[in-house]
PDB file of C-alpha atoms in Angstrom:
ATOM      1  CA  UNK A  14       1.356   3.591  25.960  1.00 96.00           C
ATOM      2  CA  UNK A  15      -2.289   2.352  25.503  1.00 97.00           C
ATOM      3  CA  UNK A  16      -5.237   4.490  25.339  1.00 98.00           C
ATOM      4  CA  UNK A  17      -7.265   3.593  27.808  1.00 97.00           C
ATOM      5  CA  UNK A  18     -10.249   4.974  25.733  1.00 98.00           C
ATOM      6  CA  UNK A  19      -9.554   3.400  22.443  1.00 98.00           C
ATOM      7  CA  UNK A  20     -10.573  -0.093  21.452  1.00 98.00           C
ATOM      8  CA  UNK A  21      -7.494  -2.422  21.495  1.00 98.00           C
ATOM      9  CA  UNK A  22      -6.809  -4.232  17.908  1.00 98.00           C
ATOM     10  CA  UNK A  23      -3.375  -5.618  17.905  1.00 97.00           C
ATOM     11  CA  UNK A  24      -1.583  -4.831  14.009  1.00 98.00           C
ATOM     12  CA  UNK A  25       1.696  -6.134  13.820  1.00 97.00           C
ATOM     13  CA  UNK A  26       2.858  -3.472  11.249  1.00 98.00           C
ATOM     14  CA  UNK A  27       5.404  -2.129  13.628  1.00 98.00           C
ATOM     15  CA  UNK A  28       8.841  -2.506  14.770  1.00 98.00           C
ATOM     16  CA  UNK A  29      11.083  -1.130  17.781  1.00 98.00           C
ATOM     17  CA  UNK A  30      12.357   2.510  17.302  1.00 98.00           C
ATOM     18  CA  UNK A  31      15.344   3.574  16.974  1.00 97.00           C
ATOM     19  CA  UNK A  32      17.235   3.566  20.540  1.00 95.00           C
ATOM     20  CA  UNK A  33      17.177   7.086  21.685  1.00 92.00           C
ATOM     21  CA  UNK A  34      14.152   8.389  19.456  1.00 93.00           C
ATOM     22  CA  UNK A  35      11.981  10.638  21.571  1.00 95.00           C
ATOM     23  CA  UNK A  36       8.579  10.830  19.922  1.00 98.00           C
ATOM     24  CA  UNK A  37       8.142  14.665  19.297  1.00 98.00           C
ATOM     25  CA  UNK A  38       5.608  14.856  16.417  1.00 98.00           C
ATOM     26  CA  UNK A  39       2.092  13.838  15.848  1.00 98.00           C
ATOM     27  CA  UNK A  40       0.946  13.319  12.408  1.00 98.00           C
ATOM     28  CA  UNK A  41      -2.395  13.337  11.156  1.00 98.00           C
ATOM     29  CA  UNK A  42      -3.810  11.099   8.054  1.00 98.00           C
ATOM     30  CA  UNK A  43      -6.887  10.234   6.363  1.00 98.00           C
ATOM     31  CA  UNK A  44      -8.222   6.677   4.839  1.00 98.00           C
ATOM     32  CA  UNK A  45     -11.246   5.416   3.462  1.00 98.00           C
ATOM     33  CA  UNK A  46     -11.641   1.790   1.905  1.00 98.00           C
ATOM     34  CA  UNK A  47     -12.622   1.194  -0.298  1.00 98.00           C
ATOM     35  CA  UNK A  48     -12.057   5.225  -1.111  1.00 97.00           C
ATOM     36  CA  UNK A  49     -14.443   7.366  -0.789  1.00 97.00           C
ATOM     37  CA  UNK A  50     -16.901   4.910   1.578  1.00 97.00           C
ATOM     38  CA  UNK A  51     -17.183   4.934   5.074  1.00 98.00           C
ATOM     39  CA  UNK A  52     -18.042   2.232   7.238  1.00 94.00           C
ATOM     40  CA  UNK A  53     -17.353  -0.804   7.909  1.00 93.00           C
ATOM     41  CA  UNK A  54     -14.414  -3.015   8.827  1.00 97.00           C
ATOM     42  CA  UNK A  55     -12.082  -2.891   5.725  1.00 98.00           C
ATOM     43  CA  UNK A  56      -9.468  -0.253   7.292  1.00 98.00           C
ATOM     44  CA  UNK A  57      -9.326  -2.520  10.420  1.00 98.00           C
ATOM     45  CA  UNK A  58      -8.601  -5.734   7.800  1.00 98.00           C
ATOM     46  CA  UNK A  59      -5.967  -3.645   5.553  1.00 98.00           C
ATOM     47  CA  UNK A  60      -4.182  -2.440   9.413  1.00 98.00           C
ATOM     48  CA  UNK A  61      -4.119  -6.463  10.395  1.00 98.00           C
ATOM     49  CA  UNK A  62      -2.461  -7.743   6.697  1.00 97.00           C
ATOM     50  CA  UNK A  63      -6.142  -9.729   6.214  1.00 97.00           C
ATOM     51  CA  UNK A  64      -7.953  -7.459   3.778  1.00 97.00           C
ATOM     52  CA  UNK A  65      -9.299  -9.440   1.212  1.00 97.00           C
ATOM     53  CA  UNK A  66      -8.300  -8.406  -2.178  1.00 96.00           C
ATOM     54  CA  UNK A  67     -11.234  -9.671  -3.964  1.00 97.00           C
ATOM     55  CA  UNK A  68     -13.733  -7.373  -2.527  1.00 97.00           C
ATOM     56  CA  UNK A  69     -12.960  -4.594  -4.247  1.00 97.00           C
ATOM     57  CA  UNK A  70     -10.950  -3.856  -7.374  1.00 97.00           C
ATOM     58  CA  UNK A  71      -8.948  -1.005  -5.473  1.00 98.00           C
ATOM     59  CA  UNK A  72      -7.810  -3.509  -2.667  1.00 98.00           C
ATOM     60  CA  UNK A  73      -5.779  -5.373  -5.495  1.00 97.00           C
ATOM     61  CA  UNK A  74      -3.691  -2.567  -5.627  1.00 97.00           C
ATOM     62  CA  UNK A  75      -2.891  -1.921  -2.103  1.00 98.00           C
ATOM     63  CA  UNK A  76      -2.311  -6.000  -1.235  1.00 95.00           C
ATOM     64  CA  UNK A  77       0.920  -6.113  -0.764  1.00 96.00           C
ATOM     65  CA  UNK A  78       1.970  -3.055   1.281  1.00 97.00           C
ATOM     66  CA  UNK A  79       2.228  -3.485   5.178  1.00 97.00           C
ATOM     67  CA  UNK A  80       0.989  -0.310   7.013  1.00 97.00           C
ATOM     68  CA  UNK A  81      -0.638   1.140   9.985  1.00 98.00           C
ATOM     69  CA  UNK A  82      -0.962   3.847  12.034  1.00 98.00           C
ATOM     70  CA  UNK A  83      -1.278   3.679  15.862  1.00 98.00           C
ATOM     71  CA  UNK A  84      -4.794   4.907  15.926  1.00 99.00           C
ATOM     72  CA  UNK A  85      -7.924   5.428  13.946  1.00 98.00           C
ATOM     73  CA  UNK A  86     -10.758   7.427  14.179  1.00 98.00           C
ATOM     74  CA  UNK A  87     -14.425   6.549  12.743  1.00 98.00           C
ATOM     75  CA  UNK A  88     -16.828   8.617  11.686  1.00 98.00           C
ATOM     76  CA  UNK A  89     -18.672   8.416  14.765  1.00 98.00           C
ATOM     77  CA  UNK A  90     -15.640   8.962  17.170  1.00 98.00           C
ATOM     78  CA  UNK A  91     -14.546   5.556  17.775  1.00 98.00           C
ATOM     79  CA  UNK A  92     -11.011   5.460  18.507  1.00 98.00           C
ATOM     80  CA  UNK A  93      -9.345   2.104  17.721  1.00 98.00           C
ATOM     81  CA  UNK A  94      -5.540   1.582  19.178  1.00 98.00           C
ATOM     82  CA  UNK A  95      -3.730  -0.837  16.655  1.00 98.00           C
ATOM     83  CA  UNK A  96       0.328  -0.082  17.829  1.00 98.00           C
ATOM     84  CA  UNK A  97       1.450   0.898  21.306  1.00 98.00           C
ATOM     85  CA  UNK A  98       2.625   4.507  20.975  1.00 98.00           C
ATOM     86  CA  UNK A  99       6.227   3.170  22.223  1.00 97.00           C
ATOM     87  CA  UNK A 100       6.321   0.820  19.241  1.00 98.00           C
ATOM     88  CA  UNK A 101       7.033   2.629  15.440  1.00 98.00           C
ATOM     89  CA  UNK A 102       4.394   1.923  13.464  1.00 98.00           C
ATOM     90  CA  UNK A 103       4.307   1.757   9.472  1.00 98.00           C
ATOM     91  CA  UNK A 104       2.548   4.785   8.585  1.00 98.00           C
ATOM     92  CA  UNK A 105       4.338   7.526   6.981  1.00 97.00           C
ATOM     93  CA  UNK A 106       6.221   6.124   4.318  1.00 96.00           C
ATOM     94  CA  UNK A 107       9.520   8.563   2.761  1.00 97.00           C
ATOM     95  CA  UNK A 108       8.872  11.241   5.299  1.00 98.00           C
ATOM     96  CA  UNK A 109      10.807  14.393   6.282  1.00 98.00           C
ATOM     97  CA  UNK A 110       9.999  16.741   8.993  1.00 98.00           C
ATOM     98  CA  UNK A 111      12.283  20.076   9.914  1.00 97.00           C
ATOM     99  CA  UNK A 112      15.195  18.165   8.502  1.00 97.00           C
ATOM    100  CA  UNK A 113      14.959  14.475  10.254  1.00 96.00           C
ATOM    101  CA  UNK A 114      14.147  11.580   7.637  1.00 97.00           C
ATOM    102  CA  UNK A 115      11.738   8.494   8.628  1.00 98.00           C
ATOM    103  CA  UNK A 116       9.714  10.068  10.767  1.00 98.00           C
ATOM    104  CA  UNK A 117       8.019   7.136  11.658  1.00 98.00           C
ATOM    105  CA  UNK A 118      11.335   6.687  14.254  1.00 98.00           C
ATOM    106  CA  UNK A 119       9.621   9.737  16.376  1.00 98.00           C
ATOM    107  CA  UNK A 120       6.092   9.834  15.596  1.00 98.00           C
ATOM    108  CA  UNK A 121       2.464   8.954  16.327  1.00 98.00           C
ATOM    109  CA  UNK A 122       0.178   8.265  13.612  1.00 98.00           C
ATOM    110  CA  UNK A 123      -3.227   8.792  13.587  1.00 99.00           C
ATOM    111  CA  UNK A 124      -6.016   7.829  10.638  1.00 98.00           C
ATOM    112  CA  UNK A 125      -9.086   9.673  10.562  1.00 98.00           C
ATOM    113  CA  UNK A 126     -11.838   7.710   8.707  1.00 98.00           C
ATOM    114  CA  UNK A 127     -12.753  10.473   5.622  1.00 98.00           C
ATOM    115  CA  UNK A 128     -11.017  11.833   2.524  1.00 98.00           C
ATOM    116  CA  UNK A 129      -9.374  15.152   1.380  1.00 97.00           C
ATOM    117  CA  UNK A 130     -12.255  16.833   0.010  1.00 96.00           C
ATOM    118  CA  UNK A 131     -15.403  15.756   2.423  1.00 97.00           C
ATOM    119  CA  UNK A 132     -16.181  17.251   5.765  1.00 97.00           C
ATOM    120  CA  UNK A 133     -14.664  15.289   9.292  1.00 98.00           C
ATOM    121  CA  UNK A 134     -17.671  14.709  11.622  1.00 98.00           C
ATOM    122  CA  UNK A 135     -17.608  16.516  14.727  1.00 98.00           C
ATOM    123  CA  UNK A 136     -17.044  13.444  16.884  1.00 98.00           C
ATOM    124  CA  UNK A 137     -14.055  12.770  15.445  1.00 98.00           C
ATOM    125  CA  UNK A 138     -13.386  16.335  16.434  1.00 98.00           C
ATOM    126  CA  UNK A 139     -14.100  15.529  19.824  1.00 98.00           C
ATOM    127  CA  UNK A 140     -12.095  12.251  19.517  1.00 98.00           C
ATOM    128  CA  UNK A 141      -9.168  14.066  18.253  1.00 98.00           C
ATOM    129  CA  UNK A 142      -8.956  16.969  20.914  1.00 98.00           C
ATOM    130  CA  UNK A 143      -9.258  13.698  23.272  1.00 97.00           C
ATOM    131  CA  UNK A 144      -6.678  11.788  22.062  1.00 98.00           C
ATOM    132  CA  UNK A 145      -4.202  14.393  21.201  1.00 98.00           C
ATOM    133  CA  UNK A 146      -4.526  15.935  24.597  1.00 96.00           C
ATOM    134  CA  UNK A 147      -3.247  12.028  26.100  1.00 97.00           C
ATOM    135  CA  UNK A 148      -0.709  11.806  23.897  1.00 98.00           C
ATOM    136  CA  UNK A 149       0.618  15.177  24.415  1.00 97.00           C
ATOM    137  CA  UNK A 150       0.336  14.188  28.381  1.00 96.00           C
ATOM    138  CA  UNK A 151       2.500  11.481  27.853  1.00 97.00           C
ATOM    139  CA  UNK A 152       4.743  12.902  25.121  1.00 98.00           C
ATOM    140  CA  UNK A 153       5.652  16.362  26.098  1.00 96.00           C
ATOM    141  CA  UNK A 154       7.918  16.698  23.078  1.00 97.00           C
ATOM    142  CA  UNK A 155       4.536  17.035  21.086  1.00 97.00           C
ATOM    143  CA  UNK A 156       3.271  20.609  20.789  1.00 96.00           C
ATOM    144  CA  UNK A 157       1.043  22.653  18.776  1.00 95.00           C
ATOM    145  CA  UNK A 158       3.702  23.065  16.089  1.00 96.00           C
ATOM    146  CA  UNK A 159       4.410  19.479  15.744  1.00 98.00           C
ATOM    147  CA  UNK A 160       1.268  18.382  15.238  1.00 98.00           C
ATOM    148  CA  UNK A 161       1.263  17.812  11.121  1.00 98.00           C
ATOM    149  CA  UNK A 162      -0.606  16.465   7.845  1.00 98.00           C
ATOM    150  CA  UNK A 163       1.147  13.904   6.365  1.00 98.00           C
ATOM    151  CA  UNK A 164       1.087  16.445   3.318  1.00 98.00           C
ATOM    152  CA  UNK A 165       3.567  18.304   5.492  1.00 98.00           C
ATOM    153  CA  UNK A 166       5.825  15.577   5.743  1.00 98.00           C
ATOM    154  CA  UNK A 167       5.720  14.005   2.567  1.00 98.00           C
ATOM    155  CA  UNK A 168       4.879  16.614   0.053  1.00 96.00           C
ATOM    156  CA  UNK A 169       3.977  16.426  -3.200  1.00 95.00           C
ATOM    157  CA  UNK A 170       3.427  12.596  -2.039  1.00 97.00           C
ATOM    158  CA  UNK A 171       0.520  12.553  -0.122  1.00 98.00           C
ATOM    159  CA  UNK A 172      -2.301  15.479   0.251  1.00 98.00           C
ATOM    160  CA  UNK A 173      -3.792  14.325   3.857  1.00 98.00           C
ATOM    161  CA  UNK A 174      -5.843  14.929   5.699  1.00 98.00           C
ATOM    162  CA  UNK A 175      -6.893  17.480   2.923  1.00 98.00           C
ATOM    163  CA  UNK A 176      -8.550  20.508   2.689  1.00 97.00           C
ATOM    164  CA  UNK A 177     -12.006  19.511   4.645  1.00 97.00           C
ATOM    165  CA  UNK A 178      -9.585  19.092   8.015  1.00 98.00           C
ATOM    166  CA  UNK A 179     -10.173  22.515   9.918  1.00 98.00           C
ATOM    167  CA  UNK A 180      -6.883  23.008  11.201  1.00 98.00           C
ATOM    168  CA  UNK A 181      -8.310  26.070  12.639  1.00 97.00           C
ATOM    169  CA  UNK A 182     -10.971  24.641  14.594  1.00 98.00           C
ATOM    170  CA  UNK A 183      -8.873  21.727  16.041  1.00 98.00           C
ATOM    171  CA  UNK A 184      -5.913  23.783  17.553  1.00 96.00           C
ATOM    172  CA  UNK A 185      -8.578  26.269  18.835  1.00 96.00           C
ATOM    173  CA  UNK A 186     -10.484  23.433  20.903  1.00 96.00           C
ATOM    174  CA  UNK A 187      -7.043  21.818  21.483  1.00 95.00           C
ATOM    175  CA  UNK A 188      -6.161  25.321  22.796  1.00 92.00           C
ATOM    176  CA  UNK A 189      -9.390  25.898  24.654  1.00 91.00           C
ATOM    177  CA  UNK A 190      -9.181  22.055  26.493  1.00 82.00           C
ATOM    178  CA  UNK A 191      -5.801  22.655  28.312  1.00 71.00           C
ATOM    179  CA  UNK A 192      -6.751  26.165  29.475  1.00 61.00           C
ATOM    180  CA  UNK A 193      -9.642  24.130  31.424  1.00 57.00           C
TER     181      UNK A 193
END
């Protein structure tokens, strides 16, 4: 499926699923590049294989690994689409989820632009509530309770999307949108 909202950007860090996977979970990152900054086009490069590892000292370290996530969302609410949703793309790593390994085989992945410990802008919010509520549309599978951090499915691995993500606040609107 593509997002007829988002921005198309075609990654190639993908391959088929598994035959028979329904998708059935939604997991929810963070990523800033270089981290801790916002803004501009290096988490689009690192997606597409092209960041350039000279920029920044950080990006040496992260030069060689081959990742995305189906979506992104900037700051400011832009949604960028870099994998069909039928397509599994490369971002959860060693994952386990209620008992099933590589959850990449049945999930969606999406990147909000921000860190553990700073606040998500409201229009990514908004962006999220939007998205999710196509993607749950399309993937009935996905509900409220399988809608995750990737701290929940890798922990003690990663810590996204962190503390400043207000679970609370996202599942209420999420909540609130279908009743209208």
């Amino acid at each position: 499926m593509k997002v007829s909202f988002a921005r198309q950007v075609t990654s190639h860090h993908f391959n088929q699923r598994p035959d028979g996977a329904d998708v059935d979970l939604l997991v929810i990152h963070n990523i800033s590049l270089p981290p801790g900054e916002f803004g501009g086009n290096y988490i689009e490069q690192f997606f597409l294989g092209n960041l350039d590892s000279a920029a920044h000292p950080f990006f040496k370290e992260i030069e060689d690994l081959r990742v995305a996530a189906h979506f992104l969302i900037k700051r400011d609410g832009e949604v960028i689409q870099f994998i069909d949703t039928e397509h599994r793309a490369w971002h959860a790593g060693v994952s386990i989820w209620q008992g099933r390994e590589n959850c990449n085989d049945y999930s969606i992945g999406i990147e909000l632009e921000g860190t553990d410990d700073l606040n998500y802008e409201p229009e990514q919010y908004d962006a999220l509530v939007q998205l999710t509520q196509a993607l749950i549309g399309e993937y009935p599978g996905i509900t409220l309770e399988r809608i995750v951090g990737h701290c929940d499915i890798a922990p003690g691995r990663k810590t996204d999307p962190g503390k400043s993500f207000d679970w609370s606040l996202f599942k209420k609107r999420l909540t609130e949108s279908k009743l209208s």
